[in-house]
Structures are given as structure tokens and as C-alpha cells.
Amino acid sequence: MWRIPDKRTASVVKWGMMLWAGLLLARLFELQILKHDIFSRLKIRQSRIIKTTEPRRGTIYDREGRILAISVPAYSAYARRALTLEELERLRRVLGLTRTQIKYMLKRWEKGNRFTWIKRKILEDEKRKIEALGIDKIGFLPDYKRVYPQGTLAAHIIGGVGIDGKGLAGVEFSLEKVLGGKPGKLEVLRDARGFPMDIKTIVSPTPGQDVYLTLDARVQRVAERALFEQARRMKAPRAAAVVLNMKGEVLAMVSYPGYDPSQYSRVFSRHPAWLHNSAISMVYEPGSTVKFIDMAMALQEGKVKLSEKIDCGGGRIRIGKTVIRDHKPFSVLPLVDVLVHSSNVGIIKITQRIEDRVFYSYLKAFNLGERTGIELVGEESGWVPRPDLWRPATKAYFSIGQGFAVTPIQMASATLVIASGGWWKRPHLVRSKPRGRRVLTREVARKVGEMMVEVVRRGTGRRASLSWIQVGGKTGTAEKIKGKSRAYTSSFVGFLPFPHPEFVAAVVVDEPRGQHYGGEVAAPVFREIALQLSRERKLYPVVVK
């Protein structure tokens, strides 16, 4: 039977309720007053997401204003919340999503993530296809897609970008600070269930600056076609070509094999070796192409005279315990014919007259074994050992391009010394004031240039000749041991038109099969490039009085 509680019991209940109310008020005071700022920040953090927005990258142009790389407006599709398997299957059919992409989205949803990228950097046509599916869980954020209107042209110069729009190679990477701009920020507001409701711009992105390269897309295309065809014909694993003008500006830089810059990430994962720019990273022995440098230093130092004849010893010379031979048994040759016939014995006898330290200083003055400083990452230096490390026959081997290593860009810039009247100039891809140093007198450069014209006219470089203008050059064939077999690096360096050159080019084909002499493998590539240059630039014969 219910009975009225006594006064003591009523008092306990009353004070208990007052204590509970006091604790509740204290807790409310703590939450609403003392910790207001903390919970306000937590609410904001839970109700919004800050996303970085990619700026529009600067456009890359060639020297004539042709577009090489440009960023176009695009979209990135995202899911506001988990999609059903049926919705994912419809998306897969439209976008061609891979199993890996679908697994990535499912894992994110399993972990409780709602905002999930579906596909980044899609163009308008793909966006319309997704919208046609009628899936209200999908939204779009503005973005940019990097496209390359010239296709695979100059891939190793241009490079590529990642999914975040950052440069990964080539000038896209080396000029990132110029091209990249500054990112912006977006605020994505979410409802109580965490679903995105609205998007606001907090900081607008700053677009990158445009860049004009010294590259000529037409010359690049000609050089690529000529080199790629020869490399495929000779089944060479790699090859390179560089074309410079008299300012040291790079008109063309080719590396074989090529790749599609728009597929950079895919190439990186499947064929990373294709990404190496052989024009600046291929390290090889220059072989006989270095002999024009030997002749130049001998003339500059007054160690030989143009009228002199060199005893080539029947094509054989002994230095200590080492015997070096010619490809033919030459006896006595006029000075110019030592270069024309590429006599090893003749050039060694000439360089024996030069002190070791002087010989070494000229190799360095021509920038052999040193990076040129071109605006690309990944340039190798090669190597030229110091004189204190030399053995008795070292200089002799150096004289014929063995025992030290260079890169194609180094040999192109070394050839420019002869073509430019004695100046070494730093090769560059971005227009700037030429930087260089004098290596030879103009007179010595002219004399060596005349000899190199004879090399092409009646010597080992005949396959580089053009009938209506004078071409100068030098062939090179370097042997290398590869396991138990032998392989070769075939090369040619040259200039045109003489006596007033406008262009210099170096061509290197590594490990060709079948033919292997530089005059047979590399010289024809140079001729094809020179032929197109002479036609496009309307180069005519020069009458020398």
C-alpha cells in the first residue's frame, strides 16, 4: 500500500535533485561557456573540408609561338557518399574504370570516408556522360588538364606532370616555379550526415607564367623523324641528336626511344628507361669525333703547321707496352689528311707534342666531362681523369676519344666552338643572353673548320655532304666491350653552311647492329637534318673569293 514518505526521505530526494540540477548546470556552463571555442572549432572542422585547387599552369611555346603544352579547363568527378555496386558498374562502363580504381573507392567507403574521387581531370564530353547517368551522389570540381597538341614531339624536353598538376620531368619540372603558379583553396560545406552541400572559394589560385623555348618544332620534327628511323633500322636501343644555332640556343633535342608526355605516369611505371633524355644523360666515349679538338689545340699552341706532313708509321705506333693501330696502314699524310682519314697514329703523334696539363686544360676548355648547365634536370657530366691519374698511354687514348666519357650535348657545344669562331657557349632552352668564353682564336677556328669541310667532302664523313653548300664535320666510332661480345657507339658532329655556319648538330647512335662506323650510321642522320634545314632556311652556296 502506497504511503506518504516521511520528512527525512523527502529531504534526501529534494537535495538529490538539487545536486543533480547543479551538476547539470555546471556541465552546461562548461560546455557552453568555458569550452565554447573548442566545440565551435570542432563543429566547423566536422562540417567543412578545405580542398587545394590547382592553378592554371603556364603554356609552353616553341620559338615561333607554336603551343607545345597547355592547360585546358577540366573537371574532377567525386562521390558525395558511397555508391551502390549497380551505380559503380554503370560508371565503369562509361568511364572505363579499372578494377584498381574501383577497389580504391570501395576501401575508402569501408573506412567511413564519404568524399571520394571518381576520376580526375575529365573533359566536358566525359562530364556529360556521367551526368546522363542521373546519379545524384556525384559532383564535380573545376580543374585543369595538361594537354600536348604536338603529341609525342619533344617529349624529353617538355617532360610531363602528375595527377596533382606538378611537373615531374623536362622543363615542366625544371621550370616549375615559373609554370606552376600558386594553388588556391576551396571550402566544401557538409550537412549533419557529412554529405557535401555547398562549395565556396576561399583563395583564388594564381595562374603560372607562359614560357617560350628556343626550340623550333619544325626542326625538332625533322630531327626526330631522321633519328628514329635510323635507330629502328639499326635496331639500336638508344640514340640522341642535338641541333644548336650560333647563340647556343637548342633548336632540337631528340632522344630515342620517345614517349607520350600525356601518359608520363604510365610510362614511368611500365618503361622507366624511355624517360631518360639520352641527349644529356647518355655517357659514351666520343671516339674519333674528338680529333678536331686535338687538331685545334695543336694549332692554337703552335705545335703544328698547315703545310706540315705527318709520318703515320705504316698505321702502327707503340707507346710503352701499348700498340695502337690505324684502320688502314697510312705512311706520310698532309696535316689536313690526318683528320680527313681519321688517322689514329697521325693524331697521336701530333698530341705527343703537347704537354699533359695543357692537353687536359683544352679538353676542359671545350667543356668535356663537365655539365653544360642546360635548363634540364638529369644532365650527366661524363668524366675526364686528371693528369696525375694518367698512365703512359693515357693521352694517346684520349687523343682518339677513348678512356674518357662525354654526352651528346657536350659534343654539340664543343663543335660550336669551331663554328662560332672560337667561342664556347652554354647551350640553353630558354631565351637568354648567350654566356660563354673564348677557347680559340678566330683564325684557328677557321682553319679547323676548313679541315672538317674536307672530312665531309672527301673523307670519312662523305655521307653527311650536301651538293650545294659546304658542310663540315667529323665521324666517330667507339668500341666497347659488352660481356663476351663487342658493341659500338657511332657518332657524327658537324655544322653548316661553311664559311658562315648557322647550325651545329651532334648525332649519336648507341650499339647499332650490322653497320657501326659513324660515317655509315650517324652521318646520314645529320645529312637528313641538314637537308631540311637548308631547304627551310633557304641556305645557298657561298662563293669565297
Short mmCIF file of N, CA and C in Angstrom, two decimals, residues 337-491:
data_model
loop_
_atom_site.label_atom_id
_atom_site.label_comp_id
_atom_site.label_asym_id
_atom_site.label_seq_id
_atom_site.Cartn_x
_atom_site.Cartn_y
_atom_site.Cartn_z
N ASP A 337 94.97 15.76 -94.01
CA ASP A 337 94.55 14.39 -94.28
C ASP A 337 94.59 13.49 -93.04
N VAL A 338 95.33 13.91 -92.03
CA VAL A 338 95.28 13.18 -90.76
C VAL A 338 93.86 13.21 -90.23
N LEU A 339 93.19 14.36 -90.38
CA LEU A 339 91.81 14.48 -89.95
C LEU A 339 90.85 13.87 -90.96
N VAL A 340 91.13 14.09 -92.24
CA VAL A 340 90.26 13.58 -93.30
C VAL A 340 90.14 12.06 -93.23
N HIS A 341 91.28 11.38 -93.03
CA HIS A 341 91.28 9.92 -92.98
C HIS A 341 91.20 9.38 -91.56
N SER A 342 91.09 10.28 -90.58
CA SER A 342 90.94 9.91 -89.17
C SER A 342 92.03 8.95 -88.72
N SER A 343 93.29 9.35 -88.97
CA SER A 343 94.43 8.51 -88.61
C SER A 343 94.70 8.58 -87.10
N ASN A 344 94.61 7.45 -86.44
CA ASN A 344 94.93 7.39 -85.01
C ASN A 344 96.40 7.71 -84.76
N VAL A 345 97.27 7.08 -85.55
CA VAL A 345 98.71 7.26 -85.37
C VAL A 345 99.10 8.71 -85.62
N GLY A 346 98.55 9.30 -86.68
CA GLY A 346 98.88 10.68 -87.01
C GLY A 346 98.48 11.64 -85.91
N ILE A 347 97.25 11.50 -85.39
CA ILE A 347 96.78 12.44 -84.36
C ILE A 347 97.52 12.23 -83.05
N ILE A 348 97.91 10.98 -82.74
CA ILE A 348 98.68 10.72 -81.52
C ILE A 348 100.05 11.38 -81.61
N LYS A 349 100.69 11.31 -82.78
CA LYS A 349 102.00 11.94 -82.94
C LYS A 349 101.90 13.46 -82.78
N ILE A 350 100.76 14.02 -83.17
CA ILE A 350 100.57 15.46 -83.01
C ILE A 350 100.38 15.82 -81.54
N THR A 351 99.54 15.09 -80.84
CA THR A 351 99.26 15.43 -79.44
C THR A 351 100.43 15.11 -78.52
N GLN A 352 101.35 14.24 -78.97
CA GLN A 352 102.55 13.98 -78.16
C GLN A 352 103.40 15.24 -77.99
N ARG A 353 103.21 16.20 -78.85
CA ARG A 353 103.97 17.45 -78.77
C ARG A 353 103.39 18.41 -77.71
N ILE A 354 102.23 18.08 -77.20
CA ILE A 354 101.55 18.96 -76.25
C ILE A 354 101.72 18.41 -74.84
N GLU A 355 102.06 19.28 -73.90
CA GLU A 355 102.22 18.87 -72.51
C GLU A 355 100.89 18.32 -71.97
N ASP A 356 101.00 17.38 -71.05
CA ASP A 356 99.81 16.73 -70.50
C ASP A 356 98.83 17.74 -69.90
N ARG A 357 99.33 18.64 -69.06
CA ARG A 357 98.45 19.59 -68.38
C ARG A 357 97.78 20.54 -69.36
N VAL A 358 98.50 20.89 -70.45
CA VAL A 358 97.93 21.77 -71.47
C VAL A 358 96.84 21.02 -72.24
N PHE A 359 97.16 19.77 -72.60
CA PHE A 359 96.18 18.93 -73.30
C PHE A 359 94.90 18.83 -72.47
N TYR A 360 95.06 18.54 -71.19
CA TYR A 360 93.91 18.40 -70.28
C TYR A 360 93.13 19.71 -70.19
N SER A 361 93.83 20.83 -70.12
CA SER A 361 93.16 22.13 -69.97
C SER A 361 92.30 22.45 -71.19
N TYR A 362 92.72 21.99 -72.38
CA TYR A 362 91.91 22.23 -73.58
C TYR A 362 90.66 21.37 -73.58
N LEU A 363 90.78 20.13 -73.13
CA LEU A 363 89.57 19.29 -73.03
C LEU A 363 88.55 19.95 -72.12
N LYS A 364 89.04 20.53 -71.01
CA LYS A 364 88.14 21.20 -70.08
C LYS A 364 87.61 22.51 -70.67
N ALA A 365 88.46 23.22 -71.43
CA ALA A 365 88.01 24.47 -72.05
C ALA A 365 86.88 24.21 -73.04
N PHE A 366 86.92 23.04 -73.71
CA PHE A 366 85.84 22.64 -74.62
C PHE A 366 84.66 22.05 -73.85
N ASN A 367 84.78 22.02 -72.51
CA ASN A 367 83.72 21.58 -71.60
C ASN A 367 83.44 20.08 -71.65
N LEU A 368 84.45 19.30 -72.01
CA LEU A 368 84.28 17.85 -72.00
C LEU A 368 84.40 17.34 -70.57
N GLY A 369 83.50 16.42 -70.21
CA GLY A 369 83.48 15.91 -68.85
C GLY A 369 82.90 16.87 -67.83
N GLU A 370 82.17 17.87 -68.31
CA GLU A 370 81.54 18.86 -67.43
C GLU A 370 80.09 19.07 -67.87
N ARG A 371 79.20 19.26 -66.92
CA ARG A 371 77.82 19.59 -67.27
C ARG A 371 77.78 20.94 -67.98
N THR A 372 76.91 21.06 -68.95
CA THR A 372 76.80 22.33 -69.68
C THR A 372 75.98 23.36 -68.92
N GLY A 373 75.10 22.87 -68.02
CA GLY A 373 74.24 23.78 -67.27
C GLY A 373 72.93 24.08 -67.97
N ILE A 374 72.56 23.25 -68.96
CA ILE A 374 71.29 23.45 -69.66
C ILE A 374 70.13 23.32 -68.66
N GLU A 375 69.00 23.96 -68.96
CA GLU A 375 67.88 24.06 -68.01
C GLU A 375 67.06 22.78 -67.95
N LEU A 376 67.72 21.67 -67.71
CA LEU A 376 67.05 20.39 -67.57
C LEU A 376 67.70 19.61 -66.42
N VAL A 377 66.87 18.88 -65.70
CA VAL A 377 67.38 18.04 -64.62
C VAL A 377 67.79 16.68 -65.20
N GLY A 378 68.86 16.12 -64.67
CA GLY A 378 69.30 14.80 -65.12
C GLY A 378 70.49 14.82 -66.04
N GLU A 379 71.11 16.00 -66.22
CA GLU A 379 72.28 16.07 -67.09
C GLU A 379 73.47 15.39 -66.41
N GLU A 380 74.12 14.50 -67.15
CA GLU A 380 75.32 13.83 -66.65
C GLU A 380 76.56 14.64 -67.03
N SER A 381 77.64 14.45 -66.27
CA SER A 381 78.86 15.20 -66.55
C SER A 381 79.86 14.42 -67.39
N GLY A 382 79.74 13.07 -67.40
CA GLY A 382 80.81 12.31 -68.02
C GLY A 382 82.04 12.39 -67.12
N TRP A 383 83.21 12.11 -67.67
CA TRP A 383 84.42 12.25 -66.86
C TRP A 383 85.67 12.33 -67.74
N VAL A 384 86.61 13.13 -67.29
CA VAL A 384 87.94 13.22 -67.89
C VAL A 384 88.94 13.17 -66.73
N PRO A 385 89.62 12.06 -66.53
CA PRO A 385 90.56 11.93 -65.41
C PRO A 385 91.66 13.00 -65.44
N ARG A 386 92.08 13.43 -64.26
CA ARG A 386 93.15 14.43 -64.12
C ARG A 386 94.50 13.85 -64.57
N PRO A 387 95.42 14.70 -65.01
CA PRO A 387 96.73 14.21 -65.46
C PRO A 387 97.50 13.41 -64.43
N ASP A 388 97.30 13.70 -63.15
CA ASP A 388 98.04 12.96 -62.12
C ASP A 388 97.58 11.51 -62.01
N LEU A 389 96.48 11.17 -62.68
CA LEU A 389 95.98 9.80 -62.67
C LEU A 389 96.32 9.05 -63.97
N TRP A 390 97.00 9.72 -64.87
CA TRP A 390 97.27 9.14 -66.18
C TRP A 390 98.40 8.11 -66.13
N ARG A 391 98.32 7.19 -67.07
CA ARG A 391 99.40 6.23 -67.32
C ARG A 391 100.12 6.65 -68.60
N PRO A 392 101.23 5.98 -68.95
CA PRO A 392 101.99 6.40 -70.14
C PRO A 392 101.16 6.53 -71.42
N ALA A 393 100.19 5.64 -71.61
CA ALA A 393 99.42 5.67 -72.87
C ALA A 393 98.10 6.42 -72.75
N THR A 394 97.82 7.02 -71.60
CA THR A 394 96.51 7.66 -71.39
C THR A 394 96.24 8.77 -72.39
N LYS A 395 97.21 9.68 -72.58
CA LYS A 395 96.98 10.80 -73.50
C LYS A 395 96.77 10.30 -74.93
N ALA A 396 97.48 9.25 -75.30
CA ALA A 396 97.32 8.69 -76.63
C ALA A 396 95.89 8.19 -76.83
N TYR A 397 95.36 7.50 -75.83
CA TYR A 397 93.98 7.02 -75.92
C TYR A 397 92.98 8.17 -75.91
N PHE A 398 93.26 9.18 -75.08
CA PHE A 398 92.39 10.36 -75.07
C PHE A 398 92.35 11.01 -76.45
N SER A 399 93.49 11.02 -77.14
CA SER A 399 93.59 11.68 -78.46
C SER A 399 92.67 11.05 -79.49
N ILE A 400 92.36 9.77 -79.30
CA ILE A 400 91.48 9.09 -80.24
C ILE A 400 90.09 8.83 -79.62
N GLY A 401 89.81 9.55 -78.53
CA GLY A 401 88.47 9.51 -77.94
C GLY A 401 88.16 8.29 -77.13
N GLN A 402 89.17 7.70 -76.50
CA GLN A 402 88.97 6.55 -75.64
C GLN A 402 89.50 6.85 -74.25
N GLY A 403 88.88 6.23 -73.23
CA GLY A 403 89.36 6.39 -71.87
C GLY A 403 88.71 7.53 -71.10
N PHE A 404 87.86 8.30 -71.74
CA PHE A 404 87.08 9.32 -71.05
C PHE A 404 85.69 9.35 -71.67
N ALA A 405 84.75 10.04 -71.03
CA ALA A 405 83.37 9.98 -71.48
C ALA A 405 82.72 11.36 -71.54
N VAL A 406 81.84 11.52 -72.49
CA VAL A 406 81.13 12.78 -72.72
C VAL A 406 79.65 12.48 -72.91
N THR A 407 78.88 13.53 -73.19
CA THR A 407 77.46 13.40 -73.54
C THR A 407 77.23 14.05 -74.90
N PRO A 408 76.14 13.72 -75.58
CA PRO A 408 75.86 14.35 -76.88
C PRO A 408 75.80 15.87 -76.82
N ILE A 409 75.20 16.43 -75.76
CA ILE A 409 75.10 17.89 -75.66
C ILE A 409 76.48 18.51 -75.51
N GLN A 410 77.40 17.81 -74.84
CA GLN A 410 78.77 18.32 -74.71
C GLN A 410 79.46 18.37 -76.06
N MET A 411 79.29 17.33 -76.87
CA MET A 411 79.96 17.31 -78.18
C MET A 411 79.36 18.33 -79.13
N ALA A 412 78.06 18.57 -79.01
CA ALA A 412 77.44 19.62 -79.83
C ALA A 412 78.00 20.98 -79.47
N SER A 413 78.13 21.27 -78.18
CA SER A 413 78.64 22.57 -77.75
C SER A 413 80.13 22.70 -78.06
N ALA A 414 80.87 21.58 -78.04
CA ALA A 414 82.29 21.62 -78.42
C ALA A 414 82.45 21.94 -79.90
N THR A 415 81.59 21.39 -80.73
CA THR A 415 81.62 21.67 -82.17
C THR A 415 81.27 23.13 -82.44
N LEU A 416 80.42 23.69 -81.60
CA LEU A 416 80.04 25.10 -81.73
C LEU A 416 81.25 26.02 -81.60
N VAL A 417 82.28 25.59 -80.86
CA VAL A 417 83.50 26.40 -80.71
C VAL A 417 84.11 26.67 -82.10
N ILE A 418 84.15 25.65 -82.94
CA ILE A 418 84.70 25.82 -84.30
C ILE A 418 83.77 26.67 -85.15
N ALA A 419 82.47 26.38 -85.08
CA ALA A 419 81.51 27.07 -85.94
C ALA A 419 81.33 28.54 -85.57
N SER A 420 81.51 28.89 -84.29
CA SER A 420 81.25 30.25 -83.83
C SER A 420 82.49 31.13 -83.81
N GLY A 421 83.59 30.63 -84.36
CA GLY A 421 84.80 31.45 -84.40
C GLY A 421 85.64 31.39 -83.14
N GLY A 422 85.53 30.27 -82.40
CA GLY A 422 86.40 30.08 -81.25
C GLY A 422 85.75 30.23 -79.89
N TRP A 423 84.42 30.46 -79.85
CA TRP A 423 83.72 30.68 -78.58
C TRP A 423 82.97 29.43 -78.15
N TRP A 424 83.16 29.03 -76.86
CA TRP A 424 82.28 28.03 -76.28
C TRP A 424 81.10 28.77 -75.66
N LYS A 425 79.88 28.34 -76.00
CA LYS A 425 78.67 28.99 -75.49
C LYS A 425 77.78 27.96 -74.81
N ARG A 426 77.24 28.34 -73.68
CA ARG A 426 76.38 27.43 -72.92
C ARG A 426 75.10 27.13 -73.68
N PRO A 427 74.82 25.86 -73.97
CA PRO A 427 73.55 25.52 -74.62
C PRO A 427 72.38 25.88 -73.69
N HIS A 428 71.32 26.43 -74.25
CA HIS A 428 70.18 26.79 -73.42
C HIS A 428 68.86 26.61 -74.17
N LEU A 429 67.81 26.35 -73.39
CA LEU A 429 66.47 26.10 -73.92
C LEU A 429 65.53 27.27 -73.74
N VAL A 430 65.85 28.14 -72.79
CA VAL A 430 65.03 29.32 -72.54
C VAL A 430 65.80 30.54 -73.03
N ARG A 431 65.12 31.40 -73.76
CA ARG A 431 65.81 32.55 -74.36
C ARG A 431 66.49 33.40 -73.29
N SER A 432 67.75 33.65 -73.51
CA SER A 432 68.54 34.45 -72.58
C SER A 432 69.77 34.96 -73.30
N LYS A 433 70.49 35.84 -72.66
CA LYS A 433 71.72 36.36 -73.23
C LYS A 433 72.77 35.26 -73.26
N PRO A 434 73.41 35.01 -74.42
CA PRO A 434 74.40 33.94 -74.51
C PRO A 434 75.55 34.15 -73.51
N ARG A 435 75.95 33.05 -72.88
CA ARG A 435 77.09 33.09 -71.97
C ARG A 435 78.15 32.13 -72.48
N GLY A 436 79.39 32.56 -72.46
CA GLY A 436 80.43 31.68 -72.96
C GLY A 436 81.82 32.21 -72.66
N ARG A 437 82.79 31.62 -73.34
CA ARG A 437 84.19 32.01 -73.16
C ARG A 437 84.94 31.71 -74.44
N ARG A 438 85.99 32.48 -74.67
CA ARG A 438 86.81 32.23 -75.86
C ARG A 438 87.77 31.10 -75.58
N VAL A 439 87.83 30.15 -76.51
CA VAL A 439 88.70 28.99 -76.39
C VAL A 439 89.81 29.03 -77.44
N LEU A 440 89.46 29.45 -78.66
CA LEU A 440 90.41 29.52 -79.77
C LEU A 440 90.35 30.89 -80.41
N THR A 441 91.40 31.23 -81.13
CA THR A 441 91.34 32.45 -81.94
C THR A 441 90.44 32.18 -83.13
N ARG A 442 89.91 33.22 -83.72
CA ARG A 442 89.04 33.07 -84.89
C ARG A 442 89.79 32.39 -86.04
N GLU A 443 91.06 32.71 -86.18
CA GLU A 443 91.85 32.14 -87.27
C GLU A 443 92.01 30.63 -87.11
N VAL A 444 92.32 30.18 -85.91
CA VAL A 444 92.47 28.75 -85.68
C VAL A 444 91.13 28.04 -85.89
N ALA A 445 90.05 28.62 -85.40
CA ALA A 445 88.72 28.02 -85.59
C ALA A 445 88.41 27.89 -87.08
N ARG A 446 88.78 28.91 -87.87
CA ARG A 446 88.52 28.85 -89.32
C ARG A 446 89.33 27.75 -89.98
N LYS A 447 90.60 27.60 -89.57
CA LYS A 447 91.47 26.56 -90.16
C LYS A 447 90.93 25.16 -89.86
N VAL A 448 90.52 24.95 -88.63
CA VAL A 448 89.97 23.64 -88.27
C VAL A 448 88.64 23.41 -89.00
N GLY A 449 87.85 24.48 -89.15
CA GLY A 449 86.60 24.37 -89.89
C GLY A 449 86.84 23.94 -91.33
N GLU A 450 87.88 24.48 -91.96
CA GLU A 450 88.22 24.10 -93.34
C GLU A 450 88.60 22.63 -93.41
N MET A 451 89.34 22.16 -92.41
CA MET A 451 89.72 20.74 -92.38
C MET A 451 88.48 19.86 -92.25
N MET A 452 87.54 20.28 -91.41
CA MET A 452 86.33 19.49 -91.21
C MET A 452 85.45 19.47 -92.46
N VAL A 453 85.51 20.52 -93.26
CA VAL A 453 84.82 20.53 -94.55
C VAL A 453 85.41 19.46 -95.46
N GLU A 454 86.74 19.32 -95.41
CA GLU A 454 87.42 18.29 -96.22
C GLU A 454 87.05 16.89 -95.75
N VAL A 455 86.84 16.73 -94.45
CA VAL A 455 86.41 15.42 -93.92
C VAL A 455 85.11 14.99 -94.57
N VAL A 456 84.19 15.94 -94.74
CA VAL A 456 82.89 15.63 -95.34
C VAL A 456 82.99 15.54 -96.86
N ARG A 457 83.84 16.35 -97.43
CA ARG A 457 83.95 16.39 -98.91
C ARG A 457 84.60 15.13 -99.46
N ARG A 458 85.67 14.65 -98.81
CA ARG A 458 86.40 13.52 -99.40
C ARG A 458 86.91 12.50 -98.36
N GLY A 459 86.44 12.62 -97.13
CA GLY A 459 86.92 11.72 -96.09
C GLY A 459 85.86 10.81 -95.53
N THR A 460 85.95 10.54 -94.22
CA THR A 460 85.04 9.58 -93.58
C THR A 460 83.61 10.10 -93.43
N GLY A 461 83.43 11.42 -93.64
CA GLY A 461 82.10 11.99 -93.44
C GLY A 461 81.34 12.28 -94.72
N ARG A 462 81.68 11.60 -95.81
CA ARG A 462 81.06 11.90 -97.11
C ARG A 462 79.54 11.75 -97.10
N ARG A 463 79.03 10.85 -96.28
CA ARG A 463 77.57 10.62 -96.28
C ARG A 463 76.80 11.75 -95.59
N ALA A 464 77.50 12.74 -95.09
CA ALA A 464 76.84 13.91 -94.50
C ALA A 464 76.82 15.09 -95.46
N SER A 465 77.37 14.94 -96.64
CA SER A 465 77.56 16.08 -97.55
C SER A 465 76.28 16.48 -98.26
N LEU A 466 76.22 17.75 -98.63
CA LEU A 466 75.18 18.31 -99.49
C LEU A 466 75.88 18.93 -100.69
N SER A 467 75.30 18.77 -101.85
CA SER A 467 76.00 19.19 -103.07
C SER A 467 76.05 20.70 -103.24
N TRP A 468 75.10 21.46 -102.70
CA TRP A 468 75.03 22.88 -103.00
C TRP A 468 75.59 23.79 -101.90
N ILE A 469 75.90 23.24 -100.72
CA ILE A 469 76.53 24.05 -99.69
C ILE A 469 77.63 23.24 -99.02
N GLN A 470 78.54 23.93 -98.35
CA GLN A 470 79.65 23.26 -97.69
C GLN A 470 79.25 22.87 -96.26
N VAL A 471 79.49 21.60 -95.96
CA VAL A 471 79.22 21.04 -94.64
C VAL A 471 80.53 20.58 -94.03
N GLY A 472 80.75 20.91 -92.76
CA GLY A 472 81.93 20.43 -92.05
C GLY A 472 81.54 19.45 -90.98
N GLY A 473 82.41 18.48 -90.69
CA GLY A 473 82.05 17.53 -89.65
C GLY A 473 83.16 16.56 -89.32
N LYS A 474 82.87 15.68 -88.40
CA LYS A 474 83.82 14.64 -88.01
C LYS A 474 83.06 13.42 -87.53
N THR A 475 83.51 12.25 -87.99
CA THR A 475 82.89 10.98 -87.62
C THR A 475 83.57 10.40 -86.39
N GLY A 476 82.86 9.48 -85.73
CA GLY A 476 83.44 8.80 -84.58
C GLY A 476 82.84 7.42 -84.40
N THR A 477 83.69 6.45 -84.08
CA THR A 477 83.24 5.09 -83.80
C THR A 477 83.99 4.60 -82.57
N ALA A 478 83.28 4.38 -81.49
CA ALA A 478 83.90 3.95 -80.24
C ALA A 478 83.50 2.51 -79.94
N GLU A 479 84.49 1.66 -79.76
CA GLU A 479 84.24 0.26 -79.44
C GLU A 479 84.09 0.09 -77.94
N LYS A 480 83.19 -0.79 -77.54
CA LYS A 480 83.05 -1.09 -76.12
C LYS A 480 82.78 -2.57 -75.93
N ILE A 481 83.27 -3.08 -74.82
CA ILE A 481 83.09 -4.49 -74.52
C ILE A 481 81.77 -4.67 -73.77
N LYS A 482 80.97 -5.59 -74.26
CA LYS A 482 79.67 -5.86 -73.63
C LYS A 482 79.58 -7.36 -73.39
N GLY A 483 79.98 -7.75 -72.17
CA GLY A 483 80.05 -9.17 -71.87
C GLY A 483 81.17 -9.80 -72.67
N LYS A 484 80.85 -10.85 -73.42
CA LYS A 484 81.84 -11.50 -74.27
C LYS A 484 81.81 -10.99 -75.70
N SER A 485 80.90 -10.08 -75.97
CA SER A 485 80.79 -9.55 -77.33
C SER A 485 81.24 -8.09 -77.39
N ARG A 486 81.31 -7.58 -78.60
CA ARG A 486 81.70 -6.19 -78.80
C ARG A 486 80.51 -5.39 -79.32
N ALA A 487 80.46 -4.16 -78.90
CA ALA A 487 79.42 -3.24 -79.38
C ALA A 487 80.09 -1.92 -79.69
N TYR A 488 79.34 -1.03 -80.36
CA TYR A 488 79.93 0.23 -80.81
C TYR A 488 78.97 1.39 -80.56
N THR A 489 79.55 2.56 -80.40
CA THR A 489 78.78 3.80 -80.37
C THR A 489 79.19 4.61 -81.58
N SER A 490 78.25 4.87 -82.46
CA SER A 490 78.51 5.59 -83.71
C SER A 490 78.06 7.04 -83.58
N SER A 491 78.92 7.97 -84.02
CA SER A 491 78.56 9.39 -83.84
C SER A 491 79.07 10.25 -84.99
#
